[in-house]
Amino acid sequence: MAIGLFKLSYNQRKTLSVIFLVLNIFEVVLGGSITGLSIYVGVSISPLILTEKAEIDFVFVVYGVFGVNIMMNWLIGIKICYKCFNQAHKKSTRSLLLLWYCAGTNTVIMLIIIANMSRKVNKHIVKSMKNSIQSGMKSYLTDLDSKETIDTIQYRLECCGDESYKDWQSIEWMDDTMINTKSKEVEELRFDKNKLYLPVIPWSCCKIQYPMQCFHDPVQQTALANLWADAPDTITDSLNVKGCVEKMKAPLGWIIDLITMVISGITILHVITVLVSRILYTSCRNAVLLYDPEGIAPGWIFGRGDCGYARGKTLTEIMGITNEILEQRILEDRNKDKSRTRKGLDSKGSKSYKSNVTDDGIKSNSSKVGSSTVVKKRPKSELESVIEGATETEVSSK
């Protein structure tokens, strides 16, 4: 019994081949989108991370590699589309199609596994970002690279600290070598007598569009130091108060969500592509078996002649064709072969070839020219073995 049986005309098979081609192109585009998103993370987001950068890069390199794998696999699918439609009777088509199924399915399974891990990966990346910013804040004045990175993040993203601007006031990013801790102003501004916590914030936390001067350092802005106590809203109005982790994780979050959706789309399209290619391939193959390449032929997802399966209705039973009709098709096909062979020989103008042609136009030494030129009634047992067995080995030997 054939699973997913469809009887297709030549035009329908042609339309199905176009659908097969379009599905492959869609898969290539989706694979390219995964690779593009991975490159975007590597170029735009990864450089902003100070710690665990290698691990994060590795995750998106894996995404990128699988994206390229998808593009290559379904670019090959375009070639397979041509072979299924025009060369379904060849053994190489069957072998290539099977190999393509295995490679594509393996890639999709790996992508599904990666997609399921994406949420955990996202949480790990957010944690790495937080650790990276906190580490950079602590070494802000002692390490030039950290200072440049933190300033770049805060200036470009218009953010401050890891969770809020107050993070700068709860870490010791300055020491007594940079500031006079014994001065009266510093003593008044300190939040903790044992730790050097001050309401001092880097200039990169200032709002770009603020119309007045930015209030970020009461130690240096001594004339306005009273504002920190009397008008705290004025201080916060001049600063970017939102943390940088929230703004950094937002694009990564939607990138991972988008990659997950793309992988889901690839999986669905892969299943559809496999089904379409099976129906197209078997219909084109069966059309050759029925000696009617441009006529109606059944196609299926799985049926007689696939993987040694020999149960269910035969091709003649499915199409309602008698053996006599099929035998007539075979004779007509061989007559066409004989006519093409005779024309080919005549065009060469070889005397040695002409001497081998008898009065009825059939070459006598047929074994030299090819068995396909001999008009010979095929025994019923042989006819049944081709049509009833319909194995792919027999098709490829035609």
Tab-separated table of C-alpha atoms in Angstrom:
chain	number	residue	atom	x	y	z
A	1	MET	CA	0.000	0.000	0.000
A	2	ALA	CA	1.431	3.342	-1.069
A	3	ILE	CA	1.477	6.144	1.503
A	4	GLY	CA	0.524	9.593	0.221
A	5	LEU	CA	-0.423	8.506	-3.296
A	6	PHE	CA	-0.946	11.176	-5.983
A	7	LYS	CA	-1.494	10.754	-9.718
A	8	LEU	CA	0.330	13.541	-11.491
A	9	SER	CA	0.373	14.649	-15.099
A	10	TYR	CA	3.525	15.955	-16.751
A	11	ASN	CA	2.485	19.577	-16.140
A	12	GLN	CA	1.701	18.823	-12.512
A	13	ARG	CA	5.121	17.248	-12.072
A	14	LYS	CA	6.648	20.328	-13.646
A	15	THR	CA	4.727	22.568	-11.228
A	16	LEU	CA	5.817	20.372	-8.323
A	17	SER	CA	9.444	20.729	-9.401
A	18	VAL	CA	9.048	24.526	-9.291
A	19	ILE	CA	7.608	24.256	-5.770
A	20	PHE	CA	10.551	22.047	-4.814
A	21	LEU	CA	12.937	24.670	-6.197
A	22	VAL	CA	11.236	27.527	-4.317
A	23	LEU	CA	11.344	25.571	-1.039
A	24	ASN	CA	15.077	25.077	-1.472
A	25	ILE	CA	15.574	28.791	-2.097
A	26	PHE	CA	13.605	29.618	1.061
A	27	GLU	CA	15.807	27.248	3.052
A	28	VAL	CA	18.945	28.909	1.671
A	29	VAL	CA	17.613	32.344	2.673
A	30	LEU	CA	16.788	31.142	6.201
A	31	GLY	CA	20.241	29.609	6.555
A	32	GLY	CA	21.760	32.892	5.412
A	33	SER	CA	19.721	34.793	8.010
A	34	ILE	CA	21.149	32.631	10.818
A	35	THR	CA	24.672	33.256	9.565
A	36	GLY	CA	23.974	36.988	9.213
A	37	LEU	CA	22.617	37.285	12.757
A	38	SER	CA	25.652	35.428	14.101
A	39	ILE	CA	27.990	37.800	12.279
A	40	TYR	CA	26.043	40.785	13.668
A	41	VAL	CA	26.520	39.536	17.234
A	42	GLY	CA	30.214	38.925	16.624
A	43	VAL	CA	30.782	42.375	15.133
A	44	SER	CA	28.425	44.630	17.117
A	45	ILE	CA	27.741	43.034	20.502
A	46	SER	CA	30.642	40.739	21.340
A	47	PRO	CA	33.276	43.538	21.392
A	48	LEU	CA	31.342	45.210	24.220
A	49	ILE	CA	31.814	42.197	26.504
A	50	LEU	CA	34.965	42.131	28.623
A	51	THR	CA	34.701	38.752	30.354
A	52	GLU	CA	33.783	35.315	28.933
A	53	LYS	CA	33.915	36.791	25.441
A	54	ALA	CA	35.370	33.572	23.983
A	55	GLU	CA	32.455	31.457	25.236
A	56	ILE	CA	29.861	33.832	23.802
A	57	ASP	CA	31.728	34.018	20.499
A	58	PHE	CA	31.792	30.221	20.360
A	59	VAL	CA	28.007	29.981	20.718
A	60	PHE	CA	27.342	32.261	17.776
A	61	VAL	CA	30.153	30.783	15.691
A	62	VAL	CA	28.318	27.461	16.015
A	63	TYR	CA	25.123	29.161	14.863
A	64	GLY	CA	26.992	30.664	11.918
A	65	VAL	CA	28.562	27.345	10.901
A	66	PHE	CA	25.203	25.605	10.898
A	67	GLY	CA	23.739	28.490	8.923
A	68	VAL	CA	26.388	27.958	6.233
A	69	ASN	CA	25.705	24.210	6.387
A	70	ILE	CA	22.026	24.870	5.704
A	71	MET	CA	22.824	27.083	2.726
A	72	MET	CA	25.182	24.497	1.215
A	73	ASN	CA	22.774	21.611	1.787
A	74	TRP	CA	19.835	23.316	0.116
A	75	LEU	CA	21.922	24.742	-2.701
A	76	ILE	CA	22.658	21.105	-3.493
A	77	GLY	CA	18.895	20.580	-3.250
A	78	ILE	CA	18.472	22.826	-6.307
A	79	LYS	CA	20.602	20.379	-8.312
A	80	ILE	CA	18.650	17.460	-6.879
A	81	CYS	CA	15.427	19.144	-8.007
A	82	TYR	CA	16.719	19.044	-11.590
A	83	LYS	CA	17.760	15.392	-11.296
A	84	CYS	CA	14.426	14.323	-9.787
A	85	PHE	CA	12.524	15.856	-12.685
A	86	ASN	CA	14.805	14.927	-15.570
A	87	GLN	CA	16.837	11.925	-14.388
A	88	ALA	CA	14.630	10.073	-11.921
A	89	HIS	CA	15.380	6.751	-13.659
A	90	LYS	CA	19.106	6.958	-12.851
A	91	LYS	CA	20.606	5.156	-9.882
A	92	SER	CA	22.752	8.198	-9.056
A	93	THR	CA	19.600	10.253	-8.479
A	94	ARG	CA	18.294	7.772	-5.933
A	95	SER	CA	21.649	7.639	-4.106
A	96	LEU	CA	22.099	11.409	-4.091
A	97	LEU	CA	18.534	11.954	-2.885
A	98	LEU	CA	19.015	9.532	0.020
A	99	LEU	CA	22.318	11.147	1.000
A	100	TRP	CA	20.703	14.579	0.813
A	101	TYR	CA	17.851	13.462	3.069
A	102	CYS	CA	20.308	12.181	5.681
A	103	ALA	CA	22.503	15.297	5.608
A	104	GLY	CA	19.545	17.679	5.794
A	105	THR	CA	17.820	15.760	8.577
A	106	ASN	CA	21.029	15.612	10.613
A	107	THR	CA	21.486	19.369	10.269
A	108	VAL	CA	17.889	20.070	11.287
A	109	ILE	CA	18.144	17.783	14.343
A	110	MET	CA	21.308	19.563	15.481
A	111	LEU	CA	19.620	22.942	15.009
A	112	ILE	CA	16.627	21.818	17.080
A	113	ILE	CA	18.985	20.789	19.891
A	114	ILE	CA	20.742	24.159	19.702
A	115	ALA	CA	17.400	25.995	19.687
A	116	ASN	CA	16.334	24.170	22.857
A	117	MET	CA	19.556	25.285	24.515
A	118	SER	CA	19.202	28.884	23.362
A	119	ARG	CA	17.275	29.998	26.444
A	120	LYS	CA	19.987	28.717	28.752
A	121	VAL	CA	22.579	30.307	26.503
A	122	ASN	CA	20.749	33.630	26.719
A	123	LYS	CA	20.739	33.530	30.522
A	124	HIS	CA	24.443	32.721	30.528
A	125	ILE	CA	25.173	35.606	28.168
A	126	VAL	CA	23.200	38.067	30.327
A	127	LYS	CA	25.111	36.885	33.389
A	128	SER	CA	28.381	37.315	31.491
A	129	MET	CA	27.381	40.849	30.516
A	130	LYS	CA	26.634	41.746	34.125
A	131	ASN	CA	29.962	40.330	35.312
A	132	SER	CA	31.745	42.079	32.459
A	133	ILE	CA	30.310	45.515	33.272
A	134	GLN	CA	30.910	45.123	37.012
A	135	SER	CA	34.508	44.097	36.358
A	136	GLY	CA	35.001	47.068	34.036
A	137	MET	CA	33.513	49.474	36.576
A	138	LYS	CA	35.883	48.314	39.314
A	139	SER	CA	38.937	48.789	37.096
A	140	TYR	CA	37.596	51.917	35.381
A	141	LEU	CA	40.439	54.189	36.493
A	142	THR	CA	43.206	51.572	36.571
A	143	ASP	CA	42.785	49.864	33.206
A	144	LEU	CA	42.578	51.914	30.021
A	145	ASP	CA	40.833	49.183	27.970
A	146	SER	CA	38.137	48.785	30.615
A	147	LYS	CA	37.594	52.536	30.745
A	148	GLU	CA	37.260	52.819	26.970
A	149	THR	CA	34.848	49.882	26.798
A	150	ILE	CA	32.646	51.119	29.658
A	151	ASP	CA	32.552	54.643	28.247
A	152	THR	CA	31.676	53.292	24.791
A	153	ILE	CA	28.830	51.166	26.158
A	154	GLN	CA	27.380	53.931	28.336
A	155	TYR	CA	27.711	56.607	25.666
A	156	ARG	CA	26.323	54.594	22.734
A	157	LEU	CA	23.512	52.883	24.617
A	158	GLU	CA	22.757	55.938	26.789
A	159	CYS	CA	22.875	53.877	29.963
A	160	CYS	CA	24.761	53.900	33.253
A	161	GLY	CA	26.073	51.079	35.446
A	162	ASP	CA	24.934	47.485	35.132
A	163	GLU	CA	21.422	47.887	36.590
A	164	SER	CA	21.217	51.654	37.249
A	165	TYR	CA	23.376	54.731	37.744
A	166	LYS	CA	23.435	54.037	41.501
A	167	ASP	CA	25.766	51.084	40.888
A	168	TRP	CA	28.634	53.577	40.584
A	169	GLN	CA	27.805	54.797	44.076
A	170	SER	CA	27.969	51.347	45.627
A	171	ILE	CA	31.397	50.169	44.430
A	172	GLU	CA	34.894	51.421	45.235
A	173	TRP	CA	36.084	52.421	41.787
A	174	MET	CA	38.221	55.264	43.232
A	175	ASP	CA	40.888	55.112	45.949
A	176	ASP	CA	42.810	57.532	48.119
A	177	THR	CA	45.520	57.909	45.472
A	178	MET	CA	42.998	59.560	43.152
A	179	ILE	CA	41.042	61.645	45.627
A	180	ASN	CA	41.756	63.377	48.907
A	181	THR	CA	39.695	61.282	51.283
A	182	LYS	CA	40.510	63.557	54.216
A	183	SER	CA	39.013	66.700	52.695
A	184	LYS	CA	35.868	68.145	54.225
A	185	GLU	CA	33.876	67.939	50.979
A	186	VAL	CA	34.661	64.246	50.514
A	187	GLU	CA	33.796	63.446	54.107
A	188	GLU	CA	30.400	65.099	53.686
A	189	LEU	CA	29.654	63.284	50.430
A	190	ARG	CA	30.655	59.777	51.527
A	191	PHE	CA	27.842	57.267	51.994
A	192	ASP	CA	29.969	54.952	54.146
A	193	LYS	CA	32.726	55.915	56.537
A	194	ASN	CA	34.506	52.595	56.066
A	195	LYS	CA	34.264	52.410	52.269
A	196	LEU	CA	34.855	55.039	49.639
A	197	TYR	CA	31.322	55.238	48.265
A	198	LEU	CA	30.710	58.620	46.625
A	199	PRO	CA	27.948	60.098	44.420
A	200	VAL	CA	30.500	60.461	41.618
A	201	ILE	CA	29.608	59.085	38.189
A	202	PRO	CA	31.663	59.009	34.937
A	203	TRP	CA	30.912	61.637	32.313
A	204	SER	CA	29.754	58.916	29.873
A	205	CYS	CA	26.584	58.574	31.969
A	206	CYS	CA	25.493	62.107	31.065
A	207	LYS	CA	22.518	62.641	28.774
A	208	ILE	CA	23.620	63.825	25.355
A	209	GLN	CA	20.593	66.060	24.780
A	210	TYR	CA	20.487	67.635	28.257
A	211	PRO	CA	20.389	71.454	27.734
A	212	MET	CA	22.436	72.337	30.833
A	213	GLN	CA	25.730	71.081	32.201
A	214	CYS	CA	25.737	67.512	33.471
A	215	PHE	CA	25.787	66.988	37.225
A	216	HIS	CA	27.892	63.867	37.648
A	217	ASP	CA	30.783	64.799	39.980
A	218	PRO	CA	30.117	66.872	43.138
A	219	VAL	CA	33.770	66.562	44.124
A	220	GLN	CA	34.800	68.629	41.112
A	221	GLN	CA	31.580	70.644	40.813
A	222	THR	CA	31.931	72.049	44.311
A	223	ALA	CA	29.948	75.234	43.557
A	224	LEU	CA	26.872	73.135	42.835
A	225	ALA	CA	27.467	70.410	45.413
A	226	ASN	CA	24.362	71.452	47.341
A	227	LEU	CA	22.166	70.216	44.463
A	228	TRP	CA	22.943	66.598	45.358
A	229	ALA	CA	21.145	67.128	48.664
A	230	ASP	CA	18.643	69.859	47.833
A	231	ALA	CA	17.561	68.973	44.271
A	232	PRO	CA	18.232	65.277	43.560
A	233	ASP	CA	15.735	65.306	40.659
A	234	THR	CA	17.851	67.873	38.844
A	235	ILE	CA	20.836	65.547	39.179
A	236	THR	CA	18.996	62.520	37.793
A	237	ASP	CA	17.491	64.582	34.963
A	238	SER	CA	20.988	65.149	33.602
A	239	LEU	CA	21.966	61.460	33.771
A	240	ASN	CA	21.064	58.243	31.986
A	241	VAL	CA	19.611	56.359	34.904
A	242	LYS	CA	18.859	52.986	33.258
A	243	GLY	CA	21.379	50.164	33.520
A	244	CYS	CA	23.397	48.894	30.563
A	245	VAL	CA	22.680	45.182	31.024
A	246	GLU	CA	19.008	45.712	30.246
A	247	LYS	CA	19.836	47.572	27.043
A	248	MET	CA	22.542	45.128	25.998
A	249	LYS	CA	20.481	42.004	26.562
A	250	ALA	CA	17.481	43.319	24.610
A	251	PRO	CA	19.040	42.888	21.137
A	252	LEU	CA	20.541	39.540	22.121
A	253	GLY	CA	17.163	38.400	23.386
A	254	TRP	CA	15.359	39.151	20.138
A	255	ILE	CA	18.255	37.735	18.107
A	256	ILE	CA	18.039	34.414	19.935
A	257	ASP	CA	14.227	34.460	19.680
A	258	LEU	CA	14.521	35.196	15.965
A	259	ILE	CA	17.054	32.402	15.447
A	260	THR	CA	14.726	30.016	17.291
A	261	MET	CA	11.830	30.997	15.017
A	262	VAL	CA	14.029	30.625	11.934
A	263	ILE	CA	15.065	27.141	13.064
A	264	SER	CA	11.391	26.247	13.534
A	265	GLY	CA	10.696	27.481	10.008
A	266	ILE	CA	13.628	25.478	8.633
A	267	THR	CA	12.337	22.339	10.351
A	268	ILE	CA	8.833	22.730	8.924
A	269	LEU	CA	10.139	23.533	5.440
A	270	HIS	CA	12.500	20.559	5.592
A	271	VAL	CA	9.623	18.167	6.256
A	272	ILE	CA	7.570	19.718	3.430
A	273	THR	CA	10.567	19.622	1.074
A	274	VAL	CA	11.203	15.937	1.771
A	275	LEU	CA	7.558	15.063	1.095
A	276	VAL	CA	7.443	17.130	-2.112
A	277	SER	CA	10.710	15.666	-3.383
A	278	ARG	CA	9.537	12.112	-2.682
A	279	ILE	CA	6.299	12.599	-4.605
A	280	LEU	CA	8.120	14.304	-7.488
A	281	TYR	CA	10.870	11.696	-7.688
A	282	THR	CA	8.590	8.645	-7.522
A	283	SER	CA	6.118	10.091	-10.030
A	284	CYS	CA	8.893	10.848	-12.538
A	285	ARG	CA	10.436	7.430	-11.940
A	286	ASN	CA	7.117	5.647	-12.356
A	287	ALA	CA	6.416	7.591	-15.549
A	288	VAL	CA	9.590	6.084	-16.997
A	289	LEU	CA	8.574	2.624	-15.786
A	290	LEU	CA	5.213	3.028	-17.494
A	291	TYR	CA	6.954	4.058	-20.746
A	292	ASP	CA	5.026	7.325	-20.696
A	293	PRO	CA	7.393	10.092	-19.471
A	294	GLU	CA	4.957	12.838	-20.452
A	295	GLY	CA	1.812	11.106	-19.264
A	296	ILE	CA	0.077	10.600	-15.935
A	297	ALA	CA	2.019	8.586	-13.355
A	298	PRO	CA	1.518	7.933	-9.636
A	299	GLY	CA	3.854	9.423	-7.064
A	300	TRP	CA	3.984	8.657	-3.378
A	301	ILE	CA	5.816	9.352	-0.166
A	302	PHE	CA	6.544	5.666	0.340
A	303	GLY	CA	5.367	2.741	-1.704
A	304	ARG	CA	6.187	-0.243	-3.873
A	305	GLY	CA	9.759	-0.294	-5.131
A	306	ASP	CA	11.158	1.887	-2.325
A	307	CYS	CA	13.818	0.325	-0.093
A	308	GLY	CA	12.961	-3.157	-1.333
A	309	TYR	CA	9.289	-2.857	-0.400
A	310	ALA	CA	7.239	-5.080	-2.747
A	311	ARG	CA	3.709	-5.068	-1.354
A	312	GLY	CA	0.551	-3.275	-2.332
A	313	LYS	CA	-0.831	-2.532	-5.778
A	314	THR	CA	1.408	-2.603	-8.817
A	315	LEU	CA	1.773	0.359	-11.170
A	316	THR	CA	-0.519	-1.259	-13.717
A	317	GLU	CA	-3.168	-1.845	-11.053
A	318	ILE	CA	-2.904	1.720	-9.762
A	319	MET	CA	-3.210	3.177	-13.261
A	320	GLY	CA	-5.737	0.598	-14.520
A	321	ILE	CA	-3.477	-0.421	-17.415
A	322	THR	CA	-3.416	-3.917	-18.905
A	323	ASN	CA	-0.194	-5.681	-19.788
A	324	GLU	CA	-1.160	-5.512	-23.464
A	325	ILE	CA	-1.316	-1.715	-23.347
A	326	LEU	CA	2.013	-1.567	-21.556
A	327	GLU	CA	3.569	-3.968	-24.042
A	328	GLN	CA	2.380	-1.741	-26.870
A	329	ARG	CA	4.054	1.230	-25.165
A	330	ILE	CA	7.277	-0.745	-24.901
A	331	LEU	CA	7.199	-1.549	-28.617
A	332	GLU	CA	6.485	2.082	-29.482
A	333	ASP	CA	9.347	3.192	-27.259
A	334	ARG	CA	11.726	0.757	-28.926
A	335	ASN	CA	10.590	1.839	-32.363
A	336	LYS	CA	11.432	5.404	-31.392
A	337	ASP	CA	14.852	4.265	-30.185
A	338	LYS	CA	15.364	2.361	-33.421
A	339	SER	CA	14.373	5.407	-35.461
A	340	ARG	CA	16.727	7.665	-33.517
A	341	THR	CA	19.543	5.150	-33.896
A	342	ARG	CA	18.969	4.820	-37.656
A	343	LYS	CA	18.999	8.604	-38.074
A	344	GLY	CA	22.203	8.800	-36.084
A	345	LEU	CA	23.851	6.191	-38.252
A	346	ASP	CA	22.652	7.811	-41.483
A	347	SER	CA	24.033	11.172	-40.421
A	348	LYS	CA	27.508	9.679	-40.046
A	349	GLY	CA	27.412	8.440	-43.649
A	350	SER	CA	29.462	5.413	-42.782
A	351	LYS	CA	29.470	2.717	-45.457
A	352	SER	CA	30.296	0.058	-42.920
A	353	TYR	CA	27.187	0.975	-40.936
A	354	LYS	CA	24.965	1.069	-44.023
A	355	SER	CA	26.057	-2.426	-45.074
A	356	ASN	CA	24.728	-3.781	-41.785
A	357	VAL	CA	21.201	-2.477	-42.376
A	358	THR	CA	18.695	-4.992	-43.780
A	359	ASP	CA	15.775	-4.297	-46.104
A	360	ASP	CA	13.337	-3.634	-43.271
A	361	GLY	CA	15.641	-0.944	-41.844
A	362	ILE	CA	16.636	-2.891	-38.757
A	363	LYS	CA	20.308	-3.425	-38.029
A	364	SER	CA	21.240	-7.072	-38.208
A	365	ASN	CA	24.205	-7.044	-35.856
A	366	SER	CA	22.165	-5.456	-33.078
A	367	SER	CA	24.569	-6.507	-30.381
A	368	LYS	CA	27.107	-3.970	-31.681
A	369	VAL	CA	24.648	-1.114	-31.840
A	370	GLY	CA	22.724	-1.835	-28.644
A	371	SER	CA	19.996	-4.157	-27.525
A	372	SER	CA	17.522	-1.268	-27.399
A	373	THR	CA	17.267	-1.266	-31.231
A	374	VAL	CA	15.936	-4.803	-31.534
A	375	VAL	CA	12.179	-5.104	-32.026
A	376	LYS	CA	11.370	-8.011	-29.840
A	377	LYS	CA	8.259	-8.858	-27.913
A	378	ARG	CA	9.079	-8.859	-24.228
A	379	PRO	CA	7.849	-11.992	-22.412
A	380	LYS	CA	5.074	-11.459	-19.946
A	381	SER	CA	7.219	-12.680	-17.051
A	382	GLU	CA	9.846	-10.014	-17.767
A	383	LEU	CA	7.146	-7.383	-18.193
A	384	GLU	CA	5.664	-8.235	-14.833
A	385	SER	CA	9.063	-8.098	-13.130
A	386	VAL	CA	9.559	-4.512	-14.271
A	387	ILE	CA	6.097	-3.199	-13.541
A	388	GLU	CA	5.067	-5.296	-10.577
A	389	GLY	CA	8.430	-5.133	-8.825
A	390	ALA	CA	9.113	-1.548	-9.813
A	391	THR	CA	12.354	-1.590	-7.896
A	392	GLU	CA	14.744	1.294	-8.169
A	393	THR	CA	17.535	-1.052	-9.319
A	394	GLU	CA	15.478	-2.044	-12.342
A	395	VAL	CA	14.649	1.566	-13.100
A	396	SER	CA	18.289	2.582	-13.029
A	397	SER	CA	19.248	-0.195	-15.422
A	398	LYS	CA	16.805	0.989	-18.099
